[in-house]
mmCIF file of C-alpha atoms in Angstrom:
data_model
loop_
_atom_site.group_PDB
_atom_site.id
_atom_site.type_symbol
_atom_site.label_atom_id
_atom_site.label_comp_id
_atom_site.label_asym_id
_atom_site.label_seq_id
_atom_site.Cartn_x
_atom_site.Cartn_y
_atom_site.Cartn_z
ATOM 1 C CA MET A 29 0.000 0.000 0.000
ATOM 2 C CA ARG A 30 2.775 2.376 0.915
ATOM 3 C CA GLU A 31 4.587 1.757 -2.362
ATOM 4 C CA GLN A 32 1.378 2.354 -4.377
ATOM 5 C CA ALA A 33 0.713 5.578 -2.484
ATOM 6 C CA GLU A 34 4.258 6.764 -3.125
ATOM 7 C CA HIS A 35 3.942 5.853 -6.806
ATOM 8 C CA LEU A 36 0.671 7.815 -7.073
ATOM 9 C CA LEU A 37 2.201 10.815 -5.311
ATOM 10 C CA SER A 38 5.182 10.737 -7.638
ATOM 11 C CA HIS A 39 2.825 11.027 -10.657
ATOM 12 C CA PHE A 40 0.546 13.556 -9.017
ATOM 13 C CA PRO A 41 2.035 16.570 -10.861
ATOM 14 C CA GLU A 42 1.574 14.828 -14.211
ATOM 15 C CA ILE A 43 -2.031 13.882 -13.385
ATOM 16 C CA PHE A 44 -2.779 17.398 -12.187
ATOM 17 C CA THR A 45 -1.232 18.906 -15.314
ATOM 18 C CA GLY A 46 -3.142 16.486 -17.538
ATOM 19 C CA LEU A 47 -6.472 17.310 -15.878
ATOM 20 C CA GLY A 48 -5.703 20.998 -16.255
ATOM 21 C CA ILE A 49 -4.998 20.581 -19.978
ATOM 22 C CA LEU A 50 -8.179 18.543 -20.511
ATOM 23 C CA LEU A 51 -10.314 21.053 -18.596
ATOM 24 C CA GLY A 52 -8.691 23.862 -20.564
ATOM 25 C CA GLY A 53 -9.545 22.139 -23.828
ATOM 26 C CA LEU A 54 -13.083 21.578 -22.616
ATOM 27 C CA LEU A 55 -13.425 25.250 -21.726
ATOM 28 C CA ILE A 56 -11.978 26.374 -25.058
ATOM 29 C CA GLY A 57 -14.480 24.172 -26.919
ATOM 30 C CA LEU A 58 -17.456 25.527 -24.953
ATOM 31 C CA VAL A 59 -16.344 29.124 -25.491
ATOM 32 C CA LEU A 60 -15.862 28.476 -29.212
ATOM 33 C CA LYS A 61 -19.307 26.903 -29.487
ATOM 34 C CA TYR A 62 -20.905 29.777 -27.579
ATOM 35 C CA ALA A 63 -19.142 32.360 -29.781
ATOM 36 C CA VAL A 64 -20.143 30.675 -33.039
ATOM 37 C CA PHE A 65 -23.790 30.340 -32.092
ATOM 38 C CA SER A 66 -23.950 33.855 -30.638
ATOM 39 C CA VAL A 67 -22.801 35.223 -33.992
ATOM 40 C CA LEU A 68 -25.281 32.947 -35.737
ATOM 41 C CA ARG A 69 -28.193 34.099 -33.547
ATOM 42 C CA ALA A 70 -27.245 37.744 -34.057
ATOM 43 C CA PHE A 71 -27.141 37.205 -37.816
ATOM 44 C CA GLY A 72 -30.510 35.405 -37.652
ATOM 45 C CA ARG A 73 -32.120 38.299 -35.774
ATOM 46 C CA ARG A 74 -30.816 40.759 -38.340
ATOM 47 C CA GLU A 75 -31.498 38.787 -41.529
ATOM 48 C CA ASP A 76 -34.166 36.293 -40.347
ATOM 49 C CA THR A 77 -32.940 33.585 -42.718
ATOM 50 C CA THR A 78 -34.086 29.972 -42.761
ATOM 51 C CA LEU A 79 -30.468 28.755 -42.724
ATOM 52 C CA ALA A 80 -29.600 30.597 -39.501
ATOM 53 C CA ARG A 81 -32.768 29.455 -37.744
ATOM 54 C CA SER A 82 -32.352 25.853 -38.864
ATOM 55 C CA VAL A 83 -28.672 25.616 -37.865
ATOM 56 C CA ALA A 84 -29.435 27.098 -34.444
ATOM 57 C CA LYS A 85 -32.325 24.671 -34.001
ATOM 58 C CA HIS A 86 -30.749 21.420 -35.164
ATOM 59 C CA LEU A 87 -27.009 21.810 -34.537
ATOM 60 C CA ASN A 88 -27.037 23.550 -31.163
ATOM 61 C CA GLN A 89 -27.105 20.415 -29.002
ATOM 62 C CA ALA A 90 -24.721 18.392 -31.174
ATOM 63 C CA SER A 91 -22.231 21.293 -31.244
ATOM 64 C CA THR A 92 -22.293 21.502 -27.432
ATOM 65 C CA TRP A 93 -20.614 18.089 -27.436
ATOM 66 C CA PHE A 94 -18.589 18.242 -30.665
ATOM 67 C CA PHE A 95 -16.627 21.475 -30.077
ATOM 68 C CA PRO A 96 -15.340 20.483 -26.593
ATOM 69 C CA VAL A 97 -14.358 16.992 -27.797
ATOM 70 C CA LEU A 98 -12.611 18.518 -30.830
ATOM 71 C CA ALA A 99 -10.678 20.939 -28.615
ATOM 72 C CA ILE A 100 -9.676 18.129 -26.243
ATOM 73 C CA SER A 101 -8.433 16.036 -29.183
ATOM 74 C CA LEU A 102 -6.254 18.950 -30.329
ATOM 75 C CA VAL A 103 -4.634 19.471 -26.921
ATOM 76 C CA LEU A 104 -4.405 15.740 -26.139
ATOM 77 C CA PRO A 105 -0.739 15.388 -27.228
ATOM 78 C CA LEU A 106 0.168 17.870 -24.475
ATOM 79 C CA VAL A 107 -1.181 15.616 -21.707
ATOM 80 C CA PRO A 108 1.807 14.130 -19.780
ATOM 81 C CA LEU A 109 0.597 10.594 -19.074
ATOM 82 C CA PRO A 110 2.336 7.211 -19.215
ATOM 83 C CA PRO A 111 1.868 5.289 -22.489
ATOM 84 C CA LYS A 112 -0.902 2.919 -21.391
ATOM 85 C CA PRO A 113 -3.179 5.493 -19.668
ATOM 86 C CA PHE A 114 -2.521 7.898 -22.542
ATOM 87 C CA GLU A 115 -3.581 5.239 -25.104
ATOM 88 C CA VAL A 116 -6.827 4.561 -23.215
ATOM 89 C CA LEU A 117 -7.573 8.282 -23.048
ATOM 90 C CA ARG A 118 -6.766 8.714 -26.739
ATOM 91 C CA ARG A 119 -9.142 5.894 -27.710
ATOM 92 C CA LEU A 120 -11.955 7.394 -25.629
ATOM 93 C CA VAL A 121 -11.462 10.825 -27.207
ATOM 94 C CA GLU A 122 -11.374 9.317 -30.729
ATOM 95 C CA VAL A 123 -14.611 7.403 -30.136
ATOM 96 C CA ALA A 124 -16.319 10.509 -28.720
ATOM 97 C CA LEU A 125 -15.072 12.607 -31.655
ATOM 98 C CA VAL A 126 -16.373 10.131 -34.260
ATOM 99 C CA LEU A 127 -19.778 9.823 -32.579
ATOM 100 C CA THR A 128 -20.294 13.566 -32.053
ATOM 101 C CA PHE A 129 -19.161 14.300 -35.615
ATOM 102 C CA ALA A 130 -21.634 11.722 -36.959
ATOM 103 C CA TRP A 131 -24.345 13.300 -34.794
ATOM 104 C CA GLY A 132 -23.554 16.689 -36.309
ATOM 105 C CA LEU A 133 -23.692 15.259 -39.848
ATOM 106 C CA ILE A 134 -27.117 13.732 -39.175
ATOM 107 C CA LYS A 135 -28.386 17.081 -37.884
ATOM 108 C CA THR A 136 -26.896 18.784 -40.958
ATOM 109 C CA VAL A 137 -29.160 16.582 -43.078
ATOM 110 C CA ASP A 138 -32.111 18.043 -41.126
ATOM 111 C CA VAL A 139 -30.835 21.545 -41.948
ATOM 112 C CA LEU A 140 -30.718 20.689 -45.658
ATOM 113 C CA GLN A 141 -34.252 19.305 -45.449
ATOM 114 C CA ASP A 142 -35.469 22.566 -43.876
ATOM 115 C CA LEU A 143 -33.902 24.571 -46.702
ATOM 116 C CA VAL A 144 -35.638 22.448 -49.344
ATOM 117 C CA GLN A 145 -38.989 22.616 -47.533
ATOM 118 C CA GLN A 146 -38.678 26.380 -47.223
ATOM 119 C CA ARG A 147 -38.220 26.750 -50.965
ATOM 120 C CA TYR A 148 -40.873 24.224 -51.996
ATOM 121 C CA ARG A 149 -44.261 24.159 -50.264
ATOM 122 C CA LEU A 150 -46.780 21.285 -50.248
ATOM 123 C CA GLU A 151 -49.640 23.686 -49.578
ATOM 124 C CA GLY A 152 -49.703 25.008 -53.156
ATOM 125 C CA ALA A 153 -52.648 24.354 -55.443
ATOM 126 C CA ASP A 154 -50.631 22.445 -58.061
ATOM 127 C CA ASN A 155 -47.944 20.689 -56.020
ATOM 128 C CA LEU A 156 -47.168 17.676 -58.222
ATOM 129 C CA ARG A 157 -43.511 18.636 -58.727
ATOM 130 C CA VAL A 158 -43.090 19.359 -55.017
ATOM 131 C CA ARG A 159 -44.610 16.005 -54.021
ATOM 132 C CA LYS A 160 -42.183 14.224 -56.357
ATOM 133 C CA LEU A 161 -39.263 16.051 -54.759
ATOM 134 C CA PHE A 162 -40.423 15.444 -51.171
ATOM 135 C CA THR A 163 -40.901 11.715 -51.790
ATOM 136 C CA GLN A 164 -37.336 11.374 -53.041
ATOM 137 C CA LEU A 165 -36.035 13.690 -50.316
ATOM 138 C CA GLN A 166 -37.612 11.656 -47.520
ATOM 139 C CA PHE A 167 -36.196 8.376 -48.813
ATOM 140 C CA VAL A 168 -32.728 9.814 -49.528
ATOM 141 C CA LYS A 169 -32.640 11.427 -46.074
ATOM 142 C CA LYS A 170 -33.329 8.097 -44.350
ATOM 143 C CA LEU A 171 -30.706 6.397 -46.517
ATOM 144 C CA VAL A 172 -28.039 9.045 -45.797
ATOM 145 C CA VAL A 173 -28.748 9.004 -42.043
ATOM 146 C CA SER A 174 -28.495 5.200 -42.001
ATOM 147 C CA LEU A 175 -25.183 5.301 -43.903
ATOM 148 C CA ILE A 176 -23.732 7.935 -41.537
ATOM 149 C CA ALA A 177 -24.731 5.892 -38.482
ATOM 150 C CA PHE A 178 -23.403 2.678 -40.041
ATOM 151 C CA VAL A 179 -20.029 4.222 -40.966
ATOM 152 C CA ALA A 180 -19.686 5.875 -37.542
ATOM 153 C CA VAL A 181 -20.336 2.639 -35.664
ATOM 154 C CA GLY A 182 -18.000 0.787 -38.024
ATOM 155 C CA LEU A 183 -15.168 3.287 -37.429
ATOM 156 C CA VAL A 184 -15.639 3.023 -33.669
ATOM 157 C CA LEU A 185 -15.567 -0.764 -33.702
ATOM 158 C CA MET A 186 -12.632 -1.003 -36.102
ATOM 159 C CA SER A 187 -10.548 1.209 -33.830
ATOM 160 C CA PHE A 188 -10.206 -1.785 -31.483
ATOM 161 C CA GLU A 189 -7.684 -4.488 -32.378
ATOM 162 C CA THR A 190 -9.922 -7.365 -31.206
ATOM 163 C CA VAL A 191 -12.770 -6.252 -33.450
ATOM 164 C CA ARG A 192 -10.415 -5.892 -36.418
ATOM 165 C CA ARG A 193 -9.240 -9.471 -35.992
ATOM 166 C CA LEU A 194 -12.817 -10.644 -35.684
ATOM 167 C CA GLY A 195 -13.741 -8.695 -38.806
ATOM 168 C CA THR A 196 -10.981 -10.406 -40.786
ATOM 169 C CA GLY A 197 -12.362 -13.786 -39.769
ATOM 170 C CA LEU A 198 -15.872 -12.785 -40.693
ATOM 171 C CA LEU A 199 -14.805 -11.668 -44.169
ATOM 172 C CA THR A 200 -13.539 -15.161 -44.951
ATOM 173 C CA SER A 201 -17.051 -16.553 -44.431
ATOM 174 C CA ALA A 202 -18.905 -13.597 -45.992
ATOM 175 C CA GLY A 203 -20.111 -15.635 -48.972
ATOM 176 C CA ILE A 204 -21.888 -18.257 -46.879
ATOM 177 C CA ALA A 205 -23.216 -15.640 -44.469
ATOM 178 C CA SER A 206 -24.624 -13.514 -47.309
ATOM 179 C CA VAL A 207 -26.550 -16.498 -48.698
ATOM 180 C CA ILE A 208 -27.985 -17.349 -45.267
ATOM 181 C CA VAL A 209 -28.929 -13.727 -44.545
ATOM 182 C CA GLY A 210 -30.391 -13.398 -48.021
ATOM 183 C CA PHE A 211 -32.812 -16.269 -47.443
ATOM 184 C CA ALA A 212 -33.640 -15.183 -43.891
ATOM 185 C CA ALA A 213 -34.273 -11.542 -44.781
ATOM 186 C CA GLN A 214 -35.784 -12.047 -48.218
ATOM 187 C CA ARG A 215 -38.905 -9.987 -47.553
ATOM 188 C CA SER A 216 -36.957 -7.228 -45.793
ATOM 189 C CA ILE A 217 -34.563 -6.952 -48.724
ATOM 190 C CA SER A 218 -37.442 -6.933 -51.213
ATOM 191 C CA ASN A 219 -39.074 -4.143 -49.197
ATOM 192 C CA LEU A 220 -35.841 -2.161 -49.318
ATOM 193 C CA LEU A 221 -35.601 -2.617 -53.093
ATOM 194 C CA ALA A 222 -39.266 -1.640 -53.384
ATOM 195 C CA GLY A 223 -38.410 1.528 -51.462
ATOM 196 C CA PHE A 224 -35.793 2.448 -54.064
ATOM 197 C CA GLN A 225 -38.276 1.745 -56.845
ATOM 198 C CA ILE A 226 -41.014 3.844 -55.236
ATOM 199 C CA ALA A 227 -38.633 6.726 -54.505
ATOM 200 C CA PHE A 228 -37.529 7.092 -58.105
ATOM 201 C CA THR A 229 -40.356 5.687 -60.267
ATOM 202 C CA GLN A 230 -42.918 7.171 -57.853
ATOM 203 C CA PRO A 231 -46.179 5.278 -58.244
ATOM 204 C CA ILE A 232 -47.000 7.073 -54.986
ATOM 205 C CA ARG A 233 -45.659 10.294 -53.460
ATOM 206 C CA ILE A 234 -45.900 12.197 -50.222
ATOM 207 C CA ASP A 235 -49.375 13.814 -49.918
ATOM 208 C CA ASP A 236 -50.848 11.694 -52.747
ATOM 209 C CA VAL A 237 -54.539 10.848 -52.369
ATOM 210 C CA LEU A 238 -55.037 7.066 -52.544
ATOM 211 C CA VAL A 239 -57.862 4.558 -52.271
ATOM 212 C CA VAL A 240 -56.351 1.391 -50.774
ATOM 213 C CA GLU A 241 -58.221 -1.585 -49.316
ATOM 214 C CA GLY A 242 -61.440 0.432 -49.622
ATOM 215 C CA GLU A 243 -59.979 3.305 -47.560
ATOM 216 C CA TRP A 244 -59.517 6.911 -48.742
ATOM 217 C CA GLY A 245 -56.512 8.806 -47.412
ATOM 218 C CA ARG A 246 -53.297 10.714 -48.023
ATOM 219 C CA VAL A 247 -49.723 9.391 -48.018
ATOM 220 C CA GLU A 248 -48.245 10.724 -44.788
ATOM 221 C CA GLU A 249 -44.903 8.922 -44.594
ATOM 222 C CA ILE A 250 -42.763 6.588 -46.692
ATOM 223 C CA THR A 251 -40.063 4.648 -44.815
ATOM 224 C CA PHE A 252 -37.607 1.935 -45.852
ATOM 225 C CA THR A 253 -40.173 -0.800 -45.220
ATOM 226 C CA TYR A 254 -43.717 0.613 -45.015
ATOM 227 C CA VAL A 255 -46.061 3.424 -46.042
ATOM 228 C CA VAL A 256 -48.315 5.305 -43.621
ATOM 229 C CA LEU A 257 -51.671 6.390 -45.050
ATOM 230 C CA SER A 258 -53.598 9.059 -43.138
ATOM 231 C CA ILE A 259 -57.280 8.096 -43.435
ATOM 232 C CA TRP A 260 -59.907 10.850 -43.680
ATOM 233 C CA ASP A 261 -61.255 10.088 -40.173
ATOM 234 C CA GLU A 262 -57.739 10.436 -38.628
ATOM 235 C CA ARG A 263 -56.965 6.714 -38.534
ATOM 236 C CA ARG A 264 -53.645 5.465 -39.926
ATOM 237 C CA LEU A 265 -53.314 2.586 -42.405
ATOM 238 C CA VAL A 266 -49.815 1.059 -42.466
ATOM 239 C CA LEU A 267 -48.908 -1.014 -45.526
ATOM 240 C CA PRO A 268 -45.631 -2.684 -46.600
ATOM 241 C CA LEU A 269 -43.844 -1.139 -49.560
ATOM 242 C CA ASN A 270 -44.294 -4.339 -51.567
ATOM 243 C CA TYR A 271 -48.048 -3.765 -51.523
ATOM 244 C CA PHE A 272 -47.696 -0.806 -53.911
ATOM 245 C CA ILE A 273 -45.519 -2.832 -56.282
ATOM 246 C CA GLU A 274 -47.580 -6.030 -56.356
ATOM 247 C CA LYS A 275 -51.231 -4.965 -55.900
ATOM 248 C CA PRO A 276 -53.552 -2.505 -57.640
ATOM 249 C CA PHE A 277 -54.660 0.687 -55.924
ATOM 250 C CA GLN A 278 -56.190 4.016 -56.900
ATOM 251 C CA ASN A 279 -54.012 7.152 -57.023
ATOM 252 C CA TRP A 280 -56.231 10.205 -57.431
ATOM 253 C CA THR A 281 -53.328 12.647 -57.725
ATOM 254 C CA ARG A 282 -50.917 10.726 -59.979
ATOM 255 C CA THR A 283 -50.603 13.460 -62.619
ATOM 256 C CA SER A 284 -52.792 16.216 -61.202
ATOM 257 C CA ALA A 285 -54.781 17.011 -58.074
ATOM 258 C CA ARG A 286 -57.844 18.002 -60.154
ATOM 259 C CA LEU A 287 -60.773 15.583 -60.049
ATOM 260 C CA THR A 288 -64.267 15.133 -61.430
ATOM 261 C CA GLY A 289 -67.016 13.912 -59.128
ATOM 262 C CA ALA A 290 -70.492 12.482 -59.756
ATOM 263 C CA VAL A 291 -73.771 13.258 -57.995
ATOM 264 C CA HIS A 292 -76.568 10.700 -58.550
ATOM 265 C CA LEU A 293 -80.271 11.482 -58.067
ATOM 266 C CA GLN A 294 -83.333 9.235 -58.288
ATOM 267 C CA THR A 295 -86.377 11.160 -59.563
ATOM 268 C CA ASP A 296 -89.847 10.653 -60.946
ATOM 269 C CA TYR A 297 -90.371 10.384 -64.704
ATOM 270 C CA THR A 298 -92.011 13.823 -64.653
ATOM 271 C CA VAL A 299 -88.799 15.622 -63.655
ATOM 272 C CA PRO A 300 -87.970 18.674 -65.846
ATOM 273 C CA VAL A 301 -84.421 17.772 -66.860
ATOM 274 C CA ASP A 302 -83.662 21.087 -68.594
ATOM 275 C CA ALA A 303 -84.728 23.100 -65.541
ATOM 276 C CA LEU A 304 -82.573 20.891 -63.306
ATOM 277 C CA ARG A 305 -79.632 21.298 -65.705
ATOM 278 C CA ALA A 306 -79.989 25.085 -65.571
ATOM 279 C CA GLU A 307 -80.161 24.974 -61.775
ATOM 280 C CA LEU A 308 -76.961 22.915 -61.677
ATOM 281 C CA ARG A 309 -75.201 25.582 -63.746
ATOM 282 C CA ARG A 310 -76.490 28.333 -61.449
ATOM 283 C CA ILE A 311 -75.328 26.463 -58.308
ATOM 284 C CA LEU A 312 -71.822 25.888 -59.670
ATOM 285 C CA GLU A 313 -71.284 29.411 -60.963
ATOM 286 C CA VAL A 314 -71.661 30.866 -57.462
ATOM 287 C CA HIS A 315 -69.845 28.093 -55.611
ATOM 288 C CA PRO A 316 -66.188 28.915 -54.715
ATOM 289 C CA LEU A 317 -64.947 25.319 -55.031
ATOM 290 C CA TRP A 318 -65.945 24.821 -58.691
ATOM 291 C CA ASP A 319 -62.933 25.135 -61.012
ATOM 292 C CA LYS A 320 -65.126 25.870 -64.102
ATOM 293 C CA ARG A 321 -64.062 22.747 -66.019
ATOM 294 C CA VAL A 322 -66.988 20.304 -65.851
ATOM 295 C CA CYS A 323 -70.693 20.994 -65.457
ATOM 296 C CA VAL A 324 -72.840 18.236 -67.002
ATOM 297 C CA LEU A 325 -76.218 16.661 -66.201
ATOM 298 C CA HIS A 326 -77.291 13.405 -67.916
ATOM 299 C CA VAL A 327 -80.114 10.909 -67.614
ATOM 300 C CA THR A 328 -77.986 7.804 -67.079
ATOM 301 C CA ASP A 329 -80.684 5.180 -66.439
ATOM 302 C CA ALA A 330 -84.442 4.640 -66.740
ATOM 303 C CA LYS A 331 -85.535 2.189 -64.072
ATOM 304 C CA GLU A 332 -88.952 0.651 -63.498
ATOM 305 C CA ARG A 333 -90.258 3.533 -61.374
ATOM 306 C CA THR A 334 -87.521 6.209 -61.358
ATOM 307 C CA LEU A 335 -85.127 8.058 -63.590
ATOM 308 C CA GLU A 336 -81.466 8.143 -62.574
ATOM 309 C CA LEU A 337 -79.772 11.502 -63.137
ATOM 310 C CA ARG A 338 -76.032 12.032 -62.909
ATOM 311 C CA ALA A 339 -74.431 15.439 -62.439
ATOM 312 C CA LEU A 340 -70.690 15.727 -63.086
ATOM 313 C CA VAL A 341 -68.768 18.507 -61.337
ATOM 314 C CA SER A 342 -65.050 19.291 -61.033
ATOM 315 C CA ALA A 343 -62.763 20.876 -58.462
ATOM 316 C CA ALA A 344 -59.082 21.437 -57.772
ATOM 317 C CA SER A 345 -58.579 18.578 -55.283
ATOM 318 C CA ALA A 346 -60.199 15.466 -53.848
ATOM 319 C CA GLY A 347 -61.349 17.259 -50.710
ATOM 320 C CA ASP A 348 -62.883 20.079 -52.734
ATOM 321 C CA VAL A 349 -64.690 17.606 -55.005
ATOM 322 C CA TRP A 350 -66.222 15.872 -51.980
ATOM 323 C CA GLU A 351 -67.475 19.145 -50.494
ATOM 324 C CA LEU A 352 -68.759 20.312 -53.881
ATOM 325 C CA ARG A 353 -70.655 17.059 -54.512
ATOM 326 C CA CYS A 354 -72.363 17.288 -51.121
ATOM 327 C CA ALA A 355 -73.345 20.912 -51.734
ATOM 328 C CA VAL A 356 -74.692 20.187 -55.231
ATOM 329 C CA ARG A 357 -76.688 17.160 -54.052
ATOM 330 C CA GLU A 358 -78.258 19.124 -51.221
ATOM 331 C CA GLN A 359 -79.149 22.155 -53.342
ATOM 332 C CA LEU A 360 -80.590 20.133 -56.245
ATOM 333 C CA ILE A 361 -82.869 18.204 -53.867
ATOM 334 C CA THR A 362 -83.919 21.479 -52.228
ATOM 335 C CA PHE A 363 -84.688 22.916 -55.678
ATOM 336 C CA LEU A 364 -86.907 19.934 -56.564
ATOM 337 C CA GLN A 365 -88.687 20.076 -53.210
ATOM 338 C CA ARG A 366 -89.387 23.775 -53.653
ATOM 339 C CA GLU A 367 -90.157 24.088 -57.385
ATOM 340 C CA TYR A 368 -91.139 20.582 -58.566
ATOM 341 C CA PRO A 369 -92.207 18.451 -55.593
ATOM 342 C CA GLY A 370 -94.051 16.091 -57.920
ATOM 343 C CA SER A 371 -90.743 15.173 -59.548
ATOM 344 C CA LEU A 372 -89.463 13.433 -56.455
ATOM 345 C CA PRO A 373 -89.865 9.623 -56.246
ATOM 346 C CA ARG A 374 -93.486 8.811 -55.417
ATOM 347 C CA THR A 375 -95.702 5.881 -54.444
ATOM 348 C CA ARG A 376 -98.597 5.255 -56.855
ATOM 349 C CA ALA A 377 -101.691 3.074 -56.391
ATOM 350 C CA VAL A 378 -103.818 1.999 -59.365
ATOM 351 C CA VAL A 379 -107.443 0.962 -58.602
ATOM 352 C CA GLU A 380 -109.029 -1.249 -61.223
ATOM 353 C CA PRO A 381 -112.691 -0.342 -62.071
ATOM 354 C CA ASP A 382 -113.902 -3.965 -62.026
ATOM 355 C CA GLY A 383 -113.277 -4.243 -58.258
ATOM 356 C CA HIS A 384 -110.108 -6.296 -58.432
ATOM 357 C CA ARG A 385 -107.503 -5.778 -55.727
ATOM 358 C CA PRO A 386 -105.439 -2.652 -56.560
ATOM 359 C CA GLU A 387 -101.860 -2.953 -57.701
ATOM 360 C CA VAL A 388 -99.541 -0.806 -55.684
ATOM 361 C CA GLY A 389 -96.301 0.480 -57.165
ATOM 362 C CA ILE A 390 -93.705 1.764 -54.740
ATOM 363 C CA SER A 391 -90.958 4.085 -55.844
ATOM 364 C CA LEU A 392 -88.138 4.825 -53.403
ATOM 365 C CA PRO A 393 -84.860 6.695 -53.712
ATOM 366 C CA GLY A 394 -81.967 4.538 -54.908
#
C-alpha cells in the first residue's frame, strides 16, 4: 500500500497537469461553441434567414458536445501521461469525436431538409412537382442518415484491435453468411428494393390521395419498409412497400390534383331535366370550389319507377370535389322540393274499375 501511495504521489504533478490541460480544452471548446452560435443568432435576428434558424435549431445540441471533444483532441498530445493510460484516453477521445461528428452530420441533413422545404411548399394548389421532390427527399434522407450511423459505428468498432481481428475472420465466411442472410431476410430486402423503386419511379408520393383496401386517405410517410396512409377520419393505415408494387390501388393525384365527381339522383319520370340542368349551372357558378371545367347533367338510367340523373362537377382537389358534390346534391334536392315536388320519387296506387284488388307500385330513392 505504501509503495502504491508513493507511486501515485510521484505522478501527481503529471495527473494534475493532464487534468488541467483537458479542462482547458473543454473550456476552449465551450467558449468556441458559444461564440459561433452567438454570432449565428445575431445574424438570424438581423437577416431572419431559414439557414440561420435551422442551424441554431438542429445543430445547437450536437455542437455543445462536438466542439469540446474537438478541442480536447487537439490538446491531447500535451497531456503528460504514461503510455498505457494515454492510449486509453486517446481511444476514448477518438470514439467521442467520431460519434459527435456523426451526430452533427445527421443534424446537418435536417438543416438541408429545412432549406428544401422552405423553398418548396406542399400547400400550393398544383404541387405535383413538389410532391415528387419530397418523396425522393424523404427516402434519400433516411438512406443518408443510415449510412452515416453505419459508418460511424464501423469506425468506432474497427478502432479496437480485437474487433479488427474478428472482422478479418468474418470476411472469410462472408459468402456463406450472405446467402444465409439473403434467405432469412428475403422480404426485408425486397421491401428495401421496393423503397428504391417507389422513390424514383414514384407510383406514390408524399401527400398523394389514394384509395387502398377500400380506404380513402393521403400518403403521410414513406419509410424503408412501409407506407403510412392518413385516413380521412384520422386513422392510420400502415402497408408494406411491396403492396404498392404487387397490388392494384387508386391514385387520385398521380398526374394532377384536379378531379371530377359524380352526384346521382333518383327522380320521378315527370322531372324537368332542362330546368334541373340550368339549376346545376347556377349552383356551380356561385360556388367557390368549382374550377369551371366540368358541369354536365345526364339521364344515365331509366328504371322501373324512377329516372337516374347524374351530375358531373369538377374541383381542384379530392377534398374540394367531396365538399362540392355534397353541396350540389343538397341544393338540387332542395330545388326539386321547392319548385317541382311532384318530380321526387313517389308511391302510386292503381285501382281497377272492375273491383279487383289494386296494384300498388312503390318508388323509393336509390
